[in-house]
Short mmCIF file of C-alpha atoms in Angstrom, two decimals:
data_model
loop_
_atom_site.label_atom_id
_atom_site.label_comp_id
_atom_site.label_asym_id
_atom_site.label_seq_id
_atom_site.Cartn_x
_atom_site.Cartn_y
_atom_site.Cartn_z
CA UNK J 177 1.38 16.90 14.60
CA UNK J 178 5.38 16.50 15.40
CA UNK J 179 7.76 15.08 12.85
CA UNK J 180 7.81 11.67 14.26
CA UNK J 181 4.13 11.68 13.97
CA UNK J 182 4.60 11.32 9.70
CA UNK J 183 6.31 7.57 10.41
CA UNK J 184 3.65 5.96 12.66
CA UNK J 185 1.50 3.90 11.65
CA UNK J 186 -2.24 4.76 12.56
CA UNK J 187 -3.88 2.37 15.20
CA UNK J 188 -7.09 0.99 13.87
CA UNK J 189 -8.12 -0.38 17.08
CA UNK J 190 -7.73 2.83 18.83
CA UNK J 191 -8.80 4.71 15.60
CA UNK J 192 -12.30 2.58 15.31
CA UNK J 193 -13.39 3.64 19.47
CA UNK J 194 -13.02 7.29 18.25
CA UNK J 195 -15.18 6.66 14.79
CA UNK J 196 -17.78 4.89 17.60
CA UNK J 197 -17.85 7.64 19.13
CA UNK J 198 -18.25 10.64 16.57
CA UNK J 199 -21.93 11.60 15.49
CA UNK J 200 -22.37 11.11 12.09
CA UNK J 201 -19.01 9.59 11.11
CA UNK J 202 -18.46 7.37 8.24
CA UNK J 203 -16.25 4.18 7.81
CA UNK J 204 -14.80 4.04 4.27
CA UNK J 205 -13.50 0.41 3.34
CA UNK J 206 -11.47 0.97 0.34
CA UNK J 207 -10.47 -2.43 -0.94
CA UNK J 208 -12.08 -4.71 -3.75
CA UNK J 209 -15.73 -5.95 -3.44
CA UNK J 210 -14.24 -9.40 -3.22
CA UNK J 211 -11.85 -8.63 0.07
CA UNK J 212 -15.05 -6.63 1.57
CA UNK J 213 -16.85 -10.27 1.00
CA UNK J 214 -14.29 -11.85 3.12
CA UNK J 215 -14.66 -9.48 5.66
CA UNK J 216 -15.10 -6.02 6.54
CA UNK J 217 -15.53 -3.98 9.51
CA UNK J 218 -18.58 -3.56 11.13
CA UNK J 219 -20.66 -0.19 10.13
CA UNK J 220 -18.56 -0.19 7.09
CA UNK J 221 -19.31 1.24 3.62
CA UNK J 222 -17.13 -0.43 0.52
CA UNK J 223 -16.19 2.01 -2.11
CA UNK J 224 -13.43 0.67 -3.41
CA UNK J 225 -9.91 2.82 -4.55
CA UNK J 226 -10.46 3.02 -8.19
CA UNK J 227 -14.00 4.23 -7.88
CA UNK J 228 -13.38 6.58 -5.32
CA UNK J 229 -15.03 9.25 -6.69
CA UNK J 230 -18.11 7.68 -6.39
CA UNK J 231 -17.88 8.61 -2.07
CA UNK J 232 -20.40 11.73 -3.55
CA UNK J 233 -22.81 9.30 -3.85
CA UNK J 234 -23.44 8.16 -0.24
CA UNK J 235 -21.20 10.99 1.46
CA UNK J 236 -22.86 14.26 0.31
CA UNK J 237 -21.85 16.87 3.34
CA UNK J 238 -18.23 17.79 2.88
CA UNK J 239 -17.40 18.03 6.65
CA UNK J 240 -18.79 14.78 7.41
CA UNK J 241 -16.09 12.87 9.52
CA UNK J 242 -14.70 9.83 7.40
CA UNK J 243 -12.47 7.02 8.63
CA UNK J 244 -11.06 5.08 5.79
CA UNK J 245 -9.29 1.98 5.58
CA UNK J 246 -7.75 -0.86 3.32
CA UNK J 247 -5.42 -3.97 3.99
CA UNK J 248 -2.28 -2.67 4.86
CA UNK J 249 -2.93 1.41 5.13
CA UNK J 250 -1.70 2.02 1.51
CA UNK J 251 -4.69 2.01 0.13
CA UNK J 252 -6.85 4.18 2.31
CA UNK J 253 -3.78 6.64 2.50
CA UNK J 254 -4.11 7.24 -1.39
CA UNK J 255 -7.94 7.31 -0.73
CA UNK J 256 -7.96 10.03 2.36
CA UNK J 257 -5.48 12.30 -0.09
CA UNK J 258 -8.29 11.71 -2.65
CA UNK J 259 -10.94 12.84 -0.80
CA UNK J 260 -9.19 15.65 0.53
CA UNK J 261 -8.40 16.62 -2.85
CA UNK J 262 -12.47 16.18 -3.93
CA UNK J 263 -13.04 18.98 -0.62
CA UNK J 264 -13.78 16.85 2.43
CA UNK J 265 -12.26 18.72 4.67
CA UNK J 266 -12.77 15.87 7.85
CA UNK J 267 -10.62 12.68 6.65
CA UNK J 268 -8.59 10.24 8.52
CA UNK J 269 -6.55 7.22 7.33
CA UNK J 270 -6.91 4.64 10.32
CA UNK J 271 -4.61 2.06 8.59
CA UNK J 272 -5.20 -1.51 7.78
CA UNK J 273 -7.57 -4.10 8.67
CA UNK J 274 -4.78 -6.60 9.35
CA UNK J 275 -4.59 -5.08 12.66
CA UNK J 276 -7.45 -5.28 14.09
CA UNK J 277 -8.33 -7.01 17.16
CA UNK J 278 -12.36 -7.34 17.08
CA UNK J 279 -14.45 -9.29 15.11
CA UNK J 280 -15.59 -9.06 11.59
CA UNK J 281 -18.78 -9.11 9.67
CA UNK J 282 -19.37 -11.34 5.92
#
């Protein structure tokens, strides 16, 4: 990673073809139940910010690769430091929903 690496913004789009293609990966939606309702990600799981901790439930192998993202990035940035912090060891903020290019599932 180079210094101007810590001021761009992650690429979902780009982000989302390596998740697709990483065995046993998970995609972490972050936001409320209600913004999950109006439309998530395909493959997604919703654990929202404030409940975090409950990722042990679903995500029980601490090297599992996880892709997490909100909104806007702010969000799933708090959530990868989270995890980190709770041992996953294989966490990736991919940024924000609002921009991606593909379709969405209700």
């Amino acid at each position: 990673m180079s210094y101007f690496d810590l001021f761009r913004s992650p690429d979902i789009n780009r982000e989302l073809k390596e998740f697709q293609s990483t065995a046993e990966a998970v995609l972490l939606d972050v936001r409320t139940p209600q913004e999950y309702r109006e439309g998530h990600l395909p493959e997604s799981k919703n654990i929202p910010l404030q409940t975090i901790g409950n990722a042990v439930n679903i995500i029980d192998r601490k090297e599992t690769p996880i892709y997490v993202y909100c909104r806007s990035g702010s969000r799933s940035h708090q959530a990868a430091a989270a995890l980190v912090r709770m041992g996953y060891t294989n966490v990736k903020n991919i940024g924000g929903i609002t921009s991606y290019k593909g379709k969405v599932e209700y």
